[in-house]
Coordinates of C-alpha atoms and ligand atoms in Angstrom, one line a residue:
M875 CA -57.0 10.1 26.7
T876 CA -54.0 9.7 28.8
E877 CA -55.3 12.2 31.2
R878 CA -58.5 10.3 31.6
N879 CA -56.4 7.1 32.2
I880 CA -54.4 8.9 34.9
E881 CA -57.6 9.9 36.7
K882 CA -59.1 6.4 36.3
H883 CA -56.0 4.7 37.7
G884 CA -55.7 7.4 40.4
M885 CA -52.2 8.9 39.9
Q886 CA -50.7 9.2 43.5
P887 CA -48.2 11.8 44.7
G888 CA -44.8 10.2 44.1
D889 CA -45.9 8.5 40.8
N890 CA -44.2 9.5 37.6
P891 CA -46.2 10.9 34.8
G892 CA -46.7 9.1 31.5
P893 CA -45.0 10.2 28.2
D894 CA -47.3 13.2 28.0
G895 CA -45.8 14.6 31.3
R896 CA -49.1 15.2 32.9
F897 CA -49.4 15.3 36.7
G898 CA -53.2 15.1 37.0
R899 CA -54.4 18.1 35.1
H900 CA -51.0 19.9 35.4
G901 CA -47.7 19.6 33.5
G902 CA -47.7 18.6 29.8
R903 CA -45.9 20.2 26.9
F904 CA -47.4 23.6 25.8
V905 CA -44.6 24.6 23.3
P906 CA -44.1 25.5 19.7
E907 CA -44.7 22.4 17.5
T908 CA -41.0 22.5 16.4
L909 CA -39.8 21.7 20.0
I910 CA -41.8 18.6 20.4
P911 CA -39.3 16.3 18.8
A912 CA -36.5 17.9 20.8
L913 CA -38.4 17.3 24.1
E914 CA -39.2 13.7 23.1
E915 CA -35.6 13.1 22.3
L916 CA -34.5 14.7 25.6
A917 CA -37.0 12.6 27.6
E918 CA -35.6 9.5 26.0
I919 CA -31.9 10.2 26.4
Y920 CA -32.6 11.5 29.9
Q921 CA -34.3 8.2 30.9
D922 CA -31.4 6.2 29.4
Q923 CA -28.7 8.3 31.2
I924 CA -30.4 8.5 34.6
N925 CA -30.4 4.7 34.7
N926 CA -26.9 4.4 33.3
P927 CA -24.3 3.5 35.9
S928 CA -21.5 5.4 34.1
F929 CA -23.6 8.6 34.0
Q930 CA -24.4 8.1 37.7
K931 CA -20.8 7.5 38.6
T932 CA -19.7 10.8 36.8
L933 CA -22.5 12.7 38.4
Q934 CA -21.7 11.4 41.9
H935 CA -18.0 12.1 41.4
H936 CA -18.6 15.8 40.7
L937 CA -21.2 16.1 43.4
T938 CA -18.6 14.9 45.9
S939 CA -15.5 16.5 44.7
Y940 CA -16.8 19.8 43.2
V941 CA -20.2 20.5 44.9
G942 CA -19.1 19.3 48.3
R943 CA -21.8 16.7 48.9
P944 CA -23.1 15.3 51.1
T945 CA -24.0 18.5 52.8
P946 CA -24.3 18.3 56.7
L947 CA -27.5 18.1 58.7
T948 CA -27.2 20.6 61.5
R949 CA -29.2 20.5 64.7
A950 CA -30.4 23.9 65.8
R951 CA -30.2 23.7 69.6
R952 CA -30.7 27.3 70.5
L953 CA -33.4 28.0 68.0
E954 CA -35.1 24.8 69.3
R955 CA -35.4 26.0 72.8
E956 CA -37.2 29.2 71.6
L957 CA -39.5 27.1 69.4
G958 CA -40.2 24.1 71.6
A959 CA -39.5 21.4 69.0
K960 CA -36.5 19.6 67.7
V961 CA -35.1 21.2 64.5
Y962 CA -32.6 20.1 61.9
F963 CA -31.4 22.2 58.9
K964 CA -30.2 20.5 55.7
R965 CA -27.3 22.6 54.8
E966 CA -27.5 23.4 51.0
D967 CA -26.0 26.8 51.9
L968 CA -22.7 24.9 52.2
T969 CA -22.5 23.7 48.7
H970 CA -20.1 25.3 46.1
T971 CA -21.9 28.5 44.9
G972 CA -23.9 28.5 48.2
A973 CA -27.3 27.1 47.1
H974 CA -29.0 23.9 45.9
K975 CA -29.3 25.2 42.3
I976 CA -25.8 23.7 41.4
N977 CA -27.3 20.1 42.0
N978 CA -29.5 20.7 38.9
T979 CA -27.3 22.7 36.7
L980 CA -24.4 20.2 37.1
G981 CA -26.8 17.3 36.3
Q982 CA -28.3 19.1 33.2
V983 CA -24.8 20.2 31.8
L984 CA -23.5 16.7 32.2
L985 CA -26.5 15.5 30.3
A986 CA -25.9 18.2 27.6
R987 CA -22.3 16.9 27.4
R988 CA -23.5 13.3 26.8
M989 CA -25.8 14.6 24.1
G990 CA -22.8 16.2 22.4
R991 CA -24.2 19.7 22.8
K992 CA -21.5 22.4 22.9
R993 CA -23.7 25.4 23.6
I994 CA -25.6 26.0 26.8
I995 CA -28.7 28.3 27.0
A996 CA -30.3 29.6 30.1
E997 CA -32.5 32.3 31.3
T998 CA -32.3 34.0 34.7
G999 CA -34.4 36.4 36.7
A1000 CA -32.4 37.3 39.9
G1001 CA -29.3 35.8 38.3
Q1002 CA -28.8 32.9 40.7
H1003 CA -29.7 30.3 38.2
G1004 CA -27.6 32.1 35.6
V1005 CA -24.6 31.9 37.9
A1006 CA -25.2 28.2 38.7
T1007 CA -25.5 27.4 35.0
A1008 CA -22.3 29.4 34.1
T1009 CA -20.4 27.6 36.9
A1010 CA -21.3 24.2 35.5
A1011 CA -20.6 25.3 31.9
A1012 CA -17.2 26.7 32.9
L1013 CA -16.4 23.3 34.6
F1014 CA -16.8 21.5 31.4
G1015 CA -15.7 24.3 29.0
L1016 CA -19.0 24.8 27.2
E1017 CA -20.2 28.0 25.7
C1018 CA -23.0 29.6 27.9
I1019 CA -25.6 32.1 26.9
V1020 CA -27.8 33.6 29.5
Y1021 CA -30.9 35.7 28.8
M1022 CA -31.8 38.2 31.3
G1023 CA -34.4 41.0 31.3
Q1024 CA -32.9 44.6 31.1
E1025 CA -34.7 45.5 34.3
D1026 CA -33.2 42.5 36.1
I1027 CA -29.6 43.2 34.7
E1028 CA -29.9 46.7 36.3
R1029 CA -31.1 45.3 39.7
Q1030 CA -28.6 42.4 39.8
R1031 CA -25.4 43.9 38.5
L1032 CA -23.2 41.8 40.8
N1033 CA -24.7 38.5 39.4
V1034 CA -24.2 39.8 35.8
F1035 CA -20.6 40.4 36.7
R1036 CA -20.2 36.9 38.2
M1037 CA -21.6 35.2 35.1
E1038 CA -19.2 37.2 33.0
L1039 CA -16.4 36.2 35.2
L1040 CA -17.4 32.5 34.6
G1041 CA -17.1 33.1 30.9
A1042 CA -20.8 33.4 30.1
T1043 CA -22.4 35.9 27.7
V1044 CA -25.3 37.7 29.3
V1045 CA -27.8 38.8 26.6
P1046 CA -30.1 41.7 27.7
V1047 CA -33.8 41.3 26.9
Q1048 CA -35.6 44.5 26.2
S1049 CA -39.1 43.2 25.3
G1050 CA -42.2 43.3 27.5
S1051 CA -41.7 44.0 31.2
Q1052 CA -37.9 43.2 30.6
T1053 CA -37.9 40.7 33.4
L1054 CA -37.9 36.9 33.8
K1055 CA -41.0 35.9 31.7
D1056 CA -39.6 37.9 28.7
A1057 CA -36.2 36.2 29.2
I1058 CA -37.9 32.8 29.2
N1059 CA -39.4 33.7 25.8
E1060 CA -36.0 34.6 24.4
A1061 CA -34.4 31.5 25.6
I1062 CA -37.0 29.3 24.1
R1063 CA -36.8 31.3 20.8
D1064 CA -33.0 30.6 20.8
W1065 CA -33.5 26.9 21.5
V1066 CA -36.1 26.5 18.7
T1067 CA -33.4 28.0 16.4
N1068 CA -30.4 26.2 17.6
V1069 CA -31.9 22.9 18.8
D1070 CA -29.3 20.7 17.1
D1071 CA -26.3 22.1 18.9
S1072 CA -27.7 23.8 22.0
Y1073 CA -29.1 22.5 25.3
Y1074 CA -31.6 24.6 27.4
V1075 CA -31.0 24.3 31.1
I1076 CA -34.2 25.2 33.1
G1077 CA -33.6 26.2 36.7
S1078 CA -36.5 24.8 38.7
V1079 CA -39.1 22.1 38.6
V1080 CA -40.9 24.0 35.9
G1081 CA -41.2 24.0 32.1
P1082 CA -42.4 21.4 29.6
H1083 CA -42.0 17.7 30.2
P1084 CA -39.5 16.2 30.9
Y1085 CA -37.9 19.2 32.8
P1086 CA -40.0 19.0 36.0
V1087 CA -39.1 15.3 36.3
M1088 CA -35.4 15.8 35.5
V1089 CA -35.0 18.8 37.8
R1090 CA -36.8 16.8 40.6
D1091 CA -34.5 13.8 40.1
F1092 CA -31.4 16.0 40.2
Q1093 CA -32.6 17.7 43.4
R1094 CA -33.9 14.6 45.3
I1095 CA -30.4 14.1 46.6
V1096 CA -31.3 16.8 49.2
G1097 CA -34.1 14.8 50.6
D1098 CA -32.4 11.4 50.2
E1099 CA -29.4 12.6 52.2
A1100 CA -31.4 14.3 54.8
R1101 CA -33.7 11.2 55.3
S1102 CA -30.7 8.9 55.9
Q1103 CA -28.8 11.5 58.1
L1104 CA -32.0 12.0 60.2
Q1105 CA -32.4 8.2 60.5
S1106 CA -28.7 8.0 61.9
E1107 CA -29.4 10.9 64.3
E1108 CA -32.9 10.2 65.5
G1109 CA -33.8 6.8 64.2
R1110 CA -37.1 8.0 62.8
L1111 CA -38.8 10.0 60.3
P1112 CA -39.6 13.8 60.9
D1113 CA -43.0 15.0 61.8
F1114 CA -42.7 18.1 59.5
V1115 CA -40.5 18.8 56.5
V1116 CA -40.5 22.5 55.6
A1117 CA -39.1 24.3 52.6
C1118 CA -39.7 27.5 50.7
V1119 CA -41.3 27.4 47.3
G1120 CA -40.4 29.6 44.3
G1121 CA -40.4 27.5 41.2
G1122 CA -40.4 24.7 43.7
S1123 CA -37.0 22.8 43.2
N1124 CA -35.6 22.8 46.7
A1125 CA -38.9 21.9 48.1
M1126 CA -39.5 19.2 45.5
G1127 CA -36.0 17.8 46.2
T1128 CA -36.5 17.8 49.9
F1129 CA -40.1 16.5 49.9
Y1130 CA -39.9 13.9 47.2
P1131 CA -38.2 11.1 49.3
F1132 CA -40.9 11.5 52.0
V1133 CA -43.9 11.9 49.8
R1134 CA -45.1 8.4 50.3
D1135 CA -44.7 8.6 54.0
R1136 CA -48.2 9.7 55.0
N1137 CA -47.3 10.6 58.6
V1138 CA -44.6 13.1 57.5
R1139 CA -46.4 16.5 57.1
L1140 CA -44.8 18.4 54.1
V1141 CA -45.1 22.2 54.4
G1142 CA -44.3 24.3 51.4
V1143 CA -43.8 28.1 52.2
E1144 CA -44.5 30.6 49.4
A1145 CA -43.6 34.2 49.5
G1146 CA -46.6 36.3 50.8
G1147 CA -44.7 39.4 49.9
Q1148 CA -46.6 42.5 51.1
G1149 CA -49.8 40.6 51.6
L1150 CA -52.2 38.3 49.7
D1151 CA -54.9 41.1 49.4
N1152 CA -52.9 43.6 47.3
M1153 CA -51.4 41.1 44.8
R1154 CA -47.8 42.2 45.8
H1155 CA -46.8 38.5 46.4
S1156 CA -45.6 35.3 44.8
A1157 CA -48.0 32.8 46.2
S1158 CA -49.1 31.0 43.1
L1159 CA -50.3 27.8 44.8
T1160 CA -52.0 29.7 47.6
A1161 CA -53.7 32.4 45.6
G1162 CA -53.2 31.6 41.9
D1163 CA -55.4 29.9 39.3
P1164 CA -54.5 27.2 36.7
G1165 CA -53.1 28.4 33.4
V1166 CA -50.1 27.8 31.1
L1167 CA -46.7 29.4 31.5
H1168 CA -43.2 28.3 30.5
G1169 CA -44.6 25.4 28.6
A1170 CA -46.8 23.7 31.4
M1171 CA -50.1 23.9 33.0
T1172 CA -49.8 24.9 36.6
Y1173 CA -51.0 27.4 39.2
L1174 CA -50.1 31.0 38.1
L1175 CA -50.6 34.6 39.2
Q1176 CA -52.9 35.9 36.4
D1177 CA -55.6 38.4 36.0
E1178 CA -59.0 37.7 34.6
D1179 CA -57.8 37.9 31.0
G1180 CA -55.1 35.4 31.7
Q1181 CA -52.3 38.0 31.7
I1182 CA -49.5 37.1 34.0
I1183 CA -49.2 39.4 37.0
P1184 CA -45.7 40.1 38.0
A1185 CA -44.7 38.4 41.3
H1186 CA -43.3 40.3 44.2
S1187 CA -41.1 39.1 47.1
V1188 CA -38.4 40.5 49.3
S1189 CA -36.3 37.6 48.0
A1190 CA -35.6 37.8 44.3
G1191 CA -35.4 33.9 44.1
L1192 CA -39.0 33.4 45.0
D1193 CA -40.2 36.1 42.6
Y1194 CA -41.7 33.8 40.0
P1195 CA -45.3 34.0 38.9
G1196 CA -45.8 30.1 38.4
V1197 CA -44.8 27.0 40.2
G1198 CA -43.7 23.4 39.2
P1199 CA -46.7 21.3 38.0
E1200 CA -45.9 18.4 40.4
H1201 CA -46.5 20.8 43.3
A1202 CA -49.8 21.9 41.6
F1203 CA -50.8 18.2 41.6
W1204 CA -49.7 17.6 45.2
K1205 CA -51.8 20.7 46.2
D1206 CA -54.8 19.2 44.3
A1207 CA -54.2 15.9 46.0
D1208 CA -53.9 17.5 49.4
R1209 CA -50.6 15.8 50.1
V1210 CA -48.6 19.0 50.9
E1211 CA -49.8 22.0 53.0
Y1212 CA -48.8 25.2 51.1
V1213 CA -48.7 28.3 53.2
T1214 CA -47.3 31.8 52.9
A1215 CA -44.8 33.8 54.9
D1216 CA -44.7 37.5 54.1
D1217 CA -41.7 39.9 53.8
A1218 CA -41.7 40.7 57.5
D1219 CA -41.8 37.0 58.4
A1220 CA -38.8 36.4 56.1
L1221 CA -36.8 39.2 57.6
Q1222 CA -37.6 37.8 61.2
G1223 CA -36.6 34.3 60.1
F1224 CA -33.4 35.7 58.6
A1225 CA -32.4 37.5 61.9
W1226 CA -33.6 34.6 64.1
L1227 CA -31.3 32.0 62.5
A1228 CA -28.4 34.4 62.4
E1229 CA -28.8 35.2 66.1
T1230 CA -29.6 31.8 67.5
E1231 CA -27.3 29.6 65.3
G1232 CA -24.7 31.8 63.7
I1233 CA -26.0 31.0 60.2
I1234 CA -27.1 33.8 57.9
P1235 CA -29.7 32.2 55.6
A1236 CA -30.6 33.4 52.1
L1237 CA -33.9 35.4 52.2
E1238 CA -35.7 32.5 50.3
P1239 CA -35.3 29.8 53.1
A1240 CA -35.7 32.7 55.6
H1241 CA -39.5 32.3 54.6
A1242 CA -39.4 28.7 55.8
I1243 CA -37.7 29.7 59.0
G1244 CA -40.1 32.6 59.6
H1245 CA -43.0 30.1 59.3
L1246 CA -41.7 27.7 61.9
K1247 CA -43.5 29.5 64.7
N1248 CA -46.8 29.0 62.9
L1249 CA -46.5 25.1 62.6
P1250 CA -49.3 23.3 64.4
L1251 CA -46.8 21.7 66.9
H1252 CA -49.6 20.9 69.3
E1253 CA -51.0 18.4 66.8
I1254 CA -47.9 16.2 67.3
D1255 CA -47.8 13.6 70.3
G1256 CA -44.6 14.4 72.2
E1257 CA -41.7 16.5 70.9
A1258 CA -42.1 17.4 67.3
L1259 CA -39.2 16.7 64.9
I1260 CA -38.8 19.2 62.2
L1261 CA -36.5 19.0 59.1
V1262 CA -36.0 22.4 57.3
C1263 CA -34.3 22.8 53.9
L1264 CA -31.7 25.7 54.2
S1265 CA -31.6 26.2 50.4
G1266 CA -28.9 28.9 50.3
R1267 CA -26.7 31.2 52.3
G1268 CA -27.5 34.8 52.8
D1269 CA -24.3 36.7 51.8
K1270 CA -26.0 37.9 48.7
D1271 CA -28.8 39.4 50.7
V1272 CA -26.9 41.2 53.4
A1273 CA -26.9 44.5 51.8
Q1274 CA -30.6 44.4 51.0
V1275 CA -31.5 43.5 54.6
A1276 CA -29.3 46.3 55.8
R1277 CA -31.2 48.8 53.6
L1278 CA -34.5 47.4 54.7
T1279 CA -33.8 47.2 58.4
T1280 CA -31.5 50.1 59.1
E1281 CA -31.3 53.7 58.0
E1282 CA -27.8 53.1 56.8
E1283 CA -26.8 52.7 53.2
I1284 CA -24.1 50.0 53.4
D1285 CA -22.3 49.7 50.0
Y1286 CA -21.4 46.0 49.9
E1287 CA -22.2 45.9 46.1
L1288 CA -19.5 45.9 43.5
Ligands
PLP1144 C1 -33.6 30.1 43.5 C2 -33.7 29.8 45.0 C3 -34.8 29.4 45.5 C4 -36.2 29.3 44.8 O1 -36.1 28.3 43.8 P1 -36.9 26.9 44.0 O2 -36.8 26.3 42.7 O3 -38.2 27.1 44.6 O4 -36.0 26.1 45.0 C5 -34.8 29.1 46.9 N1 -33.7 29.3 47.7 C6 -32.5 29.7 47.1 C7 -31.3 29.8 48.0 C8 -32.5 30.0 45.7 O5 -31.3 30.4 45.2

């Protein structure tokens, strides 16, 4: 009934979902019955805390003194000359731990603390969300358990070691394909069993309600800061806002404060991998179909039987077969243009930013950078103004790029 109401009243991009967590036909709560009360409690406490001045004050304090916010907005003057438009990068690469993920894990771990939970659960694919969660858990002295597929553990030894240094326990998951979706199942199983003393930290704007809303609210600081910084620098709104989309949290955080400004074109760049034809990609919005994953209805990479197809991308952080349900709604509502950049575009974007601006980006935002040359700049009157979310730094990717672009084996790892 609620879904019909939403349609009748015409939910608009930027509107919050009702208590059922539906963004149009997407979102919701597709979880075991035993988790419903926990999710309802979480939604309630979250609403309470996010409007609570003392929670906000504590969060702001740690964002400033620990994460290093506000992050700068950097004008890319040399890249601009080659592109023929004015470009600013929002520098999430300069946060503590070097990516936007810490904005969310810090917020959620603070919430867990307010709820009196002593045990933090997370799952991780490439390990970046695991590291960001372990970091926040260490800051507050909470136990931290991270589920990770055996395959991923072998591929990401350095991040496993990082999490262990930070005091977390990494639990190998040997079921199924031994990757992220199996780790998610294990994390949910743990949470069902230990729901009274444990808190499950989800790493992107995905999962059952209220996670997509919570993660969006913790990440919107990226767009809020950028909007006001751009206002000081240029005195106007951007023509384009561009961000890469994996689960969708850096894009959501950057886009959300602009979503009601209809003249601002929002461009979400998915990983086209080795091409959309051969299914070796991560473009769930561009090439997927609606289905249920990780507790929510959204666009997914799936075969005709509804089996999840493993995602592929040169960047491990975009390698997720689903996407946040609010993005799925924004796609249906035609508010955001979702496009793809393939592995080669990303490698080009990676080298381009390094050479023109002296900034080595993570391979994830390198997709957004690689797409800049394909923006329809001619559709803008006068010089176009572009805001790009630089979601993370590229140190973690240097060895891989060396392997892919040179003959040399450079052993930067461990
Ligand atoms: C994890 C990650 C991403 C992808 O996740 P989103 O939820 O889509 O933001 C993008 N960039 C970096 C640097 C990441 O670590």
